[in-house]
XYZ file of C-alpha atoms in Angstrom:
135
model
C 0.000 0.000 0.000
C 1.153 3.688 -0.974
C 4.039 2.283 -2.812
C 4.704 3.354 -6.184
C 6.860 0.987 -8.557
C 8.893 2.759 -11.252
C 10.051 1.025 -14.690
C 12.343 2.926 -16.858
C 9.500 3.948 -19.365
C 7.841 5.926 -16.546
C 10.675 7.253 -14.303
C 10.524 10.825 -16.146
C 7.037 10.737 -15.567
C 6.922 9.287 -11.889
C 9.964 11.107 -10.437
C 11.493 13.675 -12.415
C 8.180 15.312 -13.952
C 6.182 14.665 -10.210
C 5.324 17.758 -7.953
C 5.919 15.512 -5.401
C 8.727 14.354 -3.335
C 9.877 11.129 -4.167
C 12.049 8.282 -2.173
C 13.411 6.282 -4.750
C 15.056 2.886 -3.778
C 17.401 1.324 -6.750
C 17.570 -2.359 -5.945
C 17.645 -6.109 -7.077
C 15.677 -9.414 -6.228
C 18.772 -11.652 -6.469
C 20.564 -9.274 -3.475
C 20.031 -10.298 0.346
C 20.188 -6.665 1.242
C 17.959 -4.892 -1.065
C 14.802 -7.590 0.563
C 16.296 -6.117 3.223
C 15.436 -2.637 2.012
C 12.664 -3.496 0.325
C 10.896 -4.456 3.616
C 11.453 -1.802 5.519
C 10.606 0.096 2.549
C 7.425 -1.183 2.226
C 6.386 -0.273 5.696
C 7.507 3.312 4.780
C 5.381 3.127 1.835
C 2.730 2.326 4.140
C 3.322 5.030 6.632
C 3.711 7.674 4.496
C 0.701 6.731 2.177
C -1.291 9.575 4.600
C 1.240 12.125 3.276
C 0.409 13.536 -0.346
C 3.407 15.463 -0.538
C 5.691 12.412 -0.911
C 5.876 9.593 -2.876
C 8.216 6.023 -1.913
C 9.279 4.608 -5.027
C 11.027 1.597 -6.215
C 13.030 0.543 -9.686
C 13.737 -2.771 -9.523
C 17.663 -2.146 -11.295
C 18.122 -5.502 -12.800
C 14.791 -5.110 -14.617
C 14.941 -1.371 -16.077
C 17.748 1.011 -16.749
C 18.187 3.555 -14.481
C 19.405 6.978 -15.887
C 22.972 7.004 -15.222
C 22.745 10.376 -14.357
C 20.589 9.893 -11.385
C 22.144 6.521 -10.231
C 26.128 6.711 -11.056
C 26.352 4.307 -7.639
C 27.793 1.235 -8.379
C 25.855 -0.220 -5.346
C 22.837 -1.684 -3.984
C 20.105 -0.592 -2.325
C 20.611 2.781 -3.262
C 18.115 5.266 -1.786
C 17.488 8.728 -3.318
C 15.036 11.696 -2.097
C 14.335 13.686 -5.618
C 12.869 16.783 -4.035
C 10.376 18.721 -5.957
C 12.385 21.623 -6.098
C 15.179 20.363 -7.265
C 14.444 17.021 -9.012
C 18.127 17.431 -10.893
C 20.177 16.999 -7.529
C 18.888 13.703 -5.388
C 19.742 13.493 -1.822
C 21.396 10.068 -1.117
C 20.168 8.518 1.676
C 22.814 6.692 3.832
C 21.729 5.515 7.093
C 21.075 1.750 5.970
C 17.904 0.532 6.648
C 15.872 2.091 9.911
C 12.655 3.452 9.348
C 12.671 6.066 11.834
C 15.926 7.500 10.184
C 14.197 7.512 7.274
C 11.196 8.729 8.593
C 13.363 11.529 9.665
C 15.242 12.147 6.459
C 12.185 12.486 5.166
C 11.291 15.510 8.015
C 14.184 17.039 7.564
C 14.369 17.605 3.735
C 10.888 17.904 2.543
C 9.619 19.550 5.734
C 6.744 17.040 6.024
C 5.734 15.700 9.145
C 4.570 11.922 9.174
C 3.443 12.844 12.860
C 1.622 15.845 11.666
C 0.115 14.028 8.637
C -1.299 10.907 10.833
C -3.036 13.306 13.568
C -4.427 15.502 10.399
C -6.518 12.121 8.998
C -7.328 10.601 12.383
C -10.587 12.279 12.252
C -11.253 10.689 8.994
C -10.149 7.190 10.394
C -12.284 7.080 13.514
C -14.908 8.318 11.168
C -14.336 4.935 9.012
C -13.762 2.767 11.638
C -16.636 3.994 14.333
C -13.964 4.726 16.937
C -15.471 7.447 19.432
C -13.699 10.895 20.219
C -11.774 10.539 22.971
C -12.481 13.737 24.536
């Protein structure tokens, strides 16, 4: 849920082209540590699906070409923030694979709050699920 899958026919349009944020991860099936990723990047994906400022992404590398330009790394996982403002100069993310870091990367160089975005659509949840106001 709230994860958006890239192939190389629709990165322009997905990432570079987007007036969102997007969290790109560049990785492979056949590598042990982009499942790794790829798990803790699906629970981001879920997290941050309440935030429509930000999109998580993922190009499976072995499958598409990724623009050299963009992804010059010669590793994997690779994790990139393409801001909206400046979609030509990605952030690298490099503090392996903890959600709350990247939860916090996030924070830090979009300005959106995950926190912030989860109280703003509580209303609408406890609406959907019949939970009663607390106060």
């Amino acid at each position: 849920e709230g994860l958006t899958v890239v192939v190389a026919e629709t990165f322009q349009r997905l990432v570079m082209d987007s007036e969102r944020h997007v969290f790109v991860l560049a990785h492979a099936g056949w590598c042990p540590s982009s499942a790794k990723a790829k798990e803790v990047w699906d629970q981001l994906a879920a997290m941050m699906s309440v935030v429509k400022e930000v999109d998580i992404a993922c190009i499976d590398i072995d499958e598409n070409d990724t623009p050299a330009r963009y992804f010059p790394e010669d590793f994997i996982p690779c994790m990139k923030l393409f801001r909206r403002d400046n979609k030509q100069r990605p952030i690298v993310f490099r503090k392996g694979h903890d959600l709350r870091a990247m939860v916090s990367f996030l924070d830090e160089h979009t300005g959106v709050s995950l926190r912030a975005a989860q109280l703003a659509q509580y209303p609408q949840y406890r609406e959907l699920h019949g939970i009663d106001n607390l106060v």
